[in-house]
Amino acid sequence: MTSLRTAEGLDLQAIKRNFSLKERNRIENSVIKYVNNGMIIYAGENLILTNEGKLFADGIAANLFATQDISH
């Protein structure tokens, strides 16, 4: 999740490859509100913070960690 703060953003394919399709889907569902609010954009298979999103990066990352499925 910390890669979300990088210029390349969070690679959804890497999440699927390193964790599971379920985890990728969970992340995509968790970020919908941030996409709708203009804080995250899709760039191909990557989720990237917008300038506004960067102001809230800690909160967004915390939200993604807080809802993480650790059962796999």
Short mmCIF file of N, CA and C in Angstrom, two decimals:
data_model
loop_
_atom_site.label_atom_id
_atom_site.label_comp_id
_atom_site.label_asym_id
_atom_site.label_seq_id
_atom_site.Cartn_x
_atom_site.Cartn_y
_atom_site.Cartn_z
N MET A 1 0.81 -1.20 0.00
CA MET A 1 0.00 0.00 0.00
C MET A 1 0.85 1.26 0.00
N THR A 2 2.05 1.17 0.52
CA THR A 2 2.89 2.35 0.57
C THR A 2 3.30 2.81 -0.83
N SER A 3 3.26 1.91 -1.82
CA SER A 3 3.61 2.31 -3.18
C SER A 3 2.60 3.29 -3.75
N LEU A 4 1.44 3.38 -3.13
CA LEU A 4 0.44 4.35 -3.56
C LEU A 4 1.02 5.76 -3.53
N ARG A 5 1.96 6.01 -2.63
CA ARG A 5 2.55 7.34 -2.46
C ARG A 5 3.63 7.65 -3.49
N THR A 6 4.02 6.67 -4.30
CA THR A 6 5.06 6.89 -5.30
C THR A 6 4.46 7.45 -6.59
N ALA A 7 5.31 7.94 -7.47
CA ALA A 7 4.85 8.49 -8.75
C ALA A 7 4.18 7.41 -9.60
N GLU A 8 4.64 6.16 -9.47
CA GLU A 8 4.07 5.07 -10.26
C GLU A 8 2.75 4.58 -9.69
N GLY A 9 2.53 4.81 -8.42
CA GLY A 9 1.29 4.40 -7.78
C GLY A 9 1.28 2.93 -7.40
N LEU A 10 0.11 2.46 -7.05
CA LEU A 10 -0.10 1.09 -6.60
C LEU A 10 -0.44 0.21 -7.81
N ASP A 11 0.39 -0.77 -8.08
CA ASP A 11 0.24 -1.68 -9.22
C ASP A 11 -0.74 -2.79 -8.85
N LEU A 12 -1.92 -2.75 -9.42
CA LEU A 12 -2.94 -3.75 -9.11
C LEU A 12 -2.56 -5.14 -9.58
N GLN A 13 -1.81 -5.24 -10.67
CA GLN A 13 -1.35 -6.55 -11.13
C GLN A 13 -0.39 -7.16 -10.11
N ALA A 14 0.47 -6.34 -9.52
CA ALA A 14 1.40 -6.83 -8.50
C ALA A 14 0.65 -7.30 -7.26
N ILE A 15 -0.42 -6.61 -6.91
CA ILE A 15 -1.24 -7.03 -5.77
C ILE A 15 -1.84 -8.40 -6.06
N LYS A 16 -2.38 -8.58 -7.25
CA LYS A 16 -2.96 -9.87 -7.64
C LYS A 16 -1.90 -10.96 -7.65
N ARG A 17 -0.75 -10.66 -8.21
CA ARG A 17 0.34 -11.63 -8.34
C ARG A 17 0.91 -12.00 -6.97
N ASN A 18 1.12 -11.02 -6.10
CA ASN A 18 1.77 -11.26 -4.81
C ASN A 18 0.80 -11.67 -3.70
N PHE A 19 -0.47 -11.36 -3.87
CA PHE A 19 -1.45 -11.69 -2.84
C PHE A 19 -2.55 -12.56 -3.42
N SER A 20 -3.56 -11.94 -4.03
CA SER A 20 -4.65 -12.72 -4.62
C SER A 20 -5.57 -11.79 -5.40
N LEU A 21 -6.41 -12.39 -6.22
CA LEU A 21 -7.43 -11.63 -6.93
C LEU A 21 -8.40 -11.02 -5.93
N LYS A 22 -8.70 -11.75 -4.88
CA LYS A 22 -9.60 -11.24 -3.83
C LYS A 22 -9.05 -9.95 -3.23
N GLU A 23 -7.75 -9.90 -2.96
CA GLU A 23 -7.14 -8.71 -2.38
C GLU A 23 -7.17 -7.55 -3.38
N ARG A 24 -6.90 -7.84 -4.63
CA ARG A 24 -6.99 -6.79 -5.66
C ARG A 24 -8.40 -6.22 -5.71
N ASN A 25 -9.39 -7.08 -5.71
CA ASN A 25 -10.78 -6.63 -5.76
C ASN A 25 -11.14 -5.82 -4.52
N ARG A 26 -10.64 -6.24 -3.35
CA ARG A 26 -10.90 -5.52 -2.12
C ARG A 26 -10.35 -4.10 -2.20
N ILE A 27 -9.14 -3.98 -2.72
CA ILE A 27 -8.52 -2.67 -2.86
C ILE A 27 -9.32 -1.81 -3.84
N GLU A 28 -9.68 -2.38 -4.98
CA GLU A 28 -10.45 -1.61 -5.96
C GLU A 28 -11.78 -1.13 -5.37
N ASN A 29 -12.43 -1.97 -4.59
CA ASN A 29 -13.68 -1.57 -3.95
C ASN A 29 -13.43 -0.50 -2.90
N SER A 30 -12.31 -0.57 -2.20
CA SER A 30 -11.99 0.39 -1.14
C SER A 30 -11.66 1.77 -1.69
N VAL A 31 -11.15 1.86 -2.91
CA VAL A 31 -10.72 3.16 -3.44
C VAL A 31 -11.79 3.86 -4.28
N ILE A 32 -12.92 3.22 -4.49
CA ILE A 32 -13.96 3.83 -5.33
C ILE A 32 -14.31 5.23 -4.85
N LYS A 33 -14.46 5.41 -3.55
CA LYS A 33 -14.83 6.74 -3.04
C LYS A 33 -13.74 7.77 -3.32
N TYR A 34 -12.48 7.34 -3.30
CA TYR A 34 -11.37 8.26 -3.58
C TYR A 34 -11.29 8.59 -5.08
N VAL A 35 -11.61 7.63 -5.92
CA VAL A 35 -11.67 7.88 -7.37
C VAL A 35 -12.81 8.86 -7.65
N ASN A 36 -13.96 8.61 -7.05
CA ASN A 36 -15.12 9.49 -7.26
C ASN A 36 -14.88 10.90 -6.75
N ASN A 37 -14.04 11.04 -5.71
CA ASN A 37 -13.73 12.36 -5.14
C ASN A 37 -12.53 13.02 -5.81
N GLY A 38 -11.96 12.37 -6.82
CA GLY A 38 -10.84 12.95 -7.55
C GLY A 38 -9.51 12.89 -6.82
N MET A 39 -9.39 11.98 -5.85
CA MET A 39 -8.14 11.86 -5.10
C MET A 39 -7.23 10.77 -5.65
N ILE A 40 -7.81 9.83 -6.38
CA ILE A 40 -7.06 8.74 -7.01
C ILE A 40 -7.54 8.60 -8.44
N ILE A 41 -6.60 8.34 -9.34
CA ILE A 41 -6.96 8.04 -10.73
C ILE A 41 -6.39 6.68 -11.11
N TYR A 42 -7.00 6.08 -12.11
CA TYR A 42 -6.48 4.86 -12.71
C TYR A 42 -5.56 5.26 -13.85
N ALA A 43 -4.39 4.67 -13.89
CA ALA A 43 -3.47 4.82 -15.03
C ALA A 43 -3.12 3.41 -15.45
N GLY A 44 -3.90 2.87 -16.36
CA GLY A 44 -3.73 1.47 -16.73
C GLY A 44 -4.08 0.60 -15.54
N GLU A 45 -3.11 -0.18 -15.08
CA GLU A 45 -3.30 -1.09 -13.94
C GLU A 45 -2.81 -0.48 -12.62
N ASN A 46 -2.52 0.82 -12.64
CA ASN A 46 -2.01 1.47 -11.44
C ASN A 46 -3.02 2.47 -10.88
N LEU A 47 -3.04 2.57 -9.57
CA LEU A 47 -3.80 3.59 -8.88
C LEU A 47 -2.82 4.67 -8.45
N ILE A 48 -3.09 5.90 -8.85
CA ILE A 48 -2.16 7.00 -8.58
C ILE A 48 -2.90 8.12 -7.87
N LEU A 49 -2.26 8.66 -6.84
CA LEU A 49 -2.82 9.80 -6.13
C LEU A 49 -2.77 11.05 -6.99
N THR A 50 -3.83 11.82 -6.99
CA THR A 50 -3.82 13.13 -7.64
C THR A 50 -3.14 14.11 -6.69
N ASN A 51 -2.97 15.34 -7.13
CA ASN A 51 -2.38 16.34 -6.23
C ASN A 51 -3.21 16.50 -4.97
N GLU A 52 -4.53 16.51 -5.12
CA GLU A 52 -5.40 16.60 -3.94
C GLU A 52 -5.26 15.35 -3.07
N GLY A 53 -5.20 14.19 -3.72
CA GLY A 53 -5.06 12.94 -2.99
C GLY A 53 -3.78 12.86 -2.18
N LYS A 54 -2.72 13.50 -2.70
CA LYS A 54 -1.45 13.49 -1.98
C LYS A 54 -1.56 14.18 -0.63
N LEU A 55 -2.47 15.14 -0.53
CA LEU A 55 -2.68 15.82 0.75
C LEU A 55 -3.30 14.88 1.78
N PHE A 56 -3.96 13.84 1.31
CA PHE A 56 -4.64 12.90 2.20
C PHE A 56 -4.02 11.50 2.13
N ALA A 57 -2.79 11.41 1.65
CA ALA A 57 -2.13 10.12 1.42
C ALA A 57 -2.09 9.24 2.66
N ASP A 58 -1.77 9.83 3.81
CA ASP A 58 -1.70 9.03 5.04
C ASP A 58 -3.05 8.42 5.38
N GLY A 59 -4.09 9.21 5.28
CA GLY A 59 -5.43 8.72 5.60
C GLY A 59 -5.91 7.67 4.62
N ILE A 60 -5.62 7.88 3.34
CA ILE A 60 -6.02 6.91 2.32
C ILE A 60 -5.30 5.59 2.54
N ALA A 61 -3.98 5.65 2.73
CA ALA A 61 -3.20 4.42 2.97
C ALA A 61 -3.68 3.73 4.24
N ALA A 62 -3.96 4.50 5.28
CA ALA A 62 -4.44 3.92 6.53
C ALA A 62 -5.77 3.20 6.31
N ASN A 63 -6.63 3.79 5.50
CA ASN A 63 -7.91 3.16 5.20
C ASN A 63 -7.71 1.84 4.46
N LEU A 64 -6.78 1.81 3.54
CA LEU A 64 -6.53 0.57 2.79
C LEU A 64 -5.93 -0.50 3.70
N PHE A 65 -5.05 -0.11 4.62
CA PHE A 65 -4.48 -1.06 5.57
C PHE A 65 -5.55 -1.56 6.54
N ALA A 66 -6.41 -0.66 7.00
CA ALA A 66 -7.42 -1.01 8.01
C ALA A 66 -8.43 -2.02 7.49
N THR A 67 -8.66 -2.01 6.19
CA THR A 67 -9.64 -2.94 5.63
C THR A 67 -8.99 -4.15 4.99
N GLN A 68 -7.68 -4.29 5.19
CA GLN A 68 -6.93 -5.38 4.55
C GLN A 68 -7.34 -6.73 5.09
N ASP A 69 -7.51 -7.70 4.22
CA ASP A 69 -7.82 -9.08 4.59
C ASP A 69 -6.54 -9.81 4.88
N ILE A 70 -6.30 -10.14 6.13
CA ILE A 70 -5.04 -10.79 6.54
C ILE A 70 -5.20 -12.30 6.65
N SER A 71 -6.32 -12.82 6.18
CA SER A 71 -6.58 -14.26 6.33
C SER A 71 -5.94 -15.12 5.26
N HIS A 72 -5.30 -14.53 4.22
CA HIS A 72 -4.74 -15.34 3.15
C HIS A 72 -3.36 -15.68 3.48
#
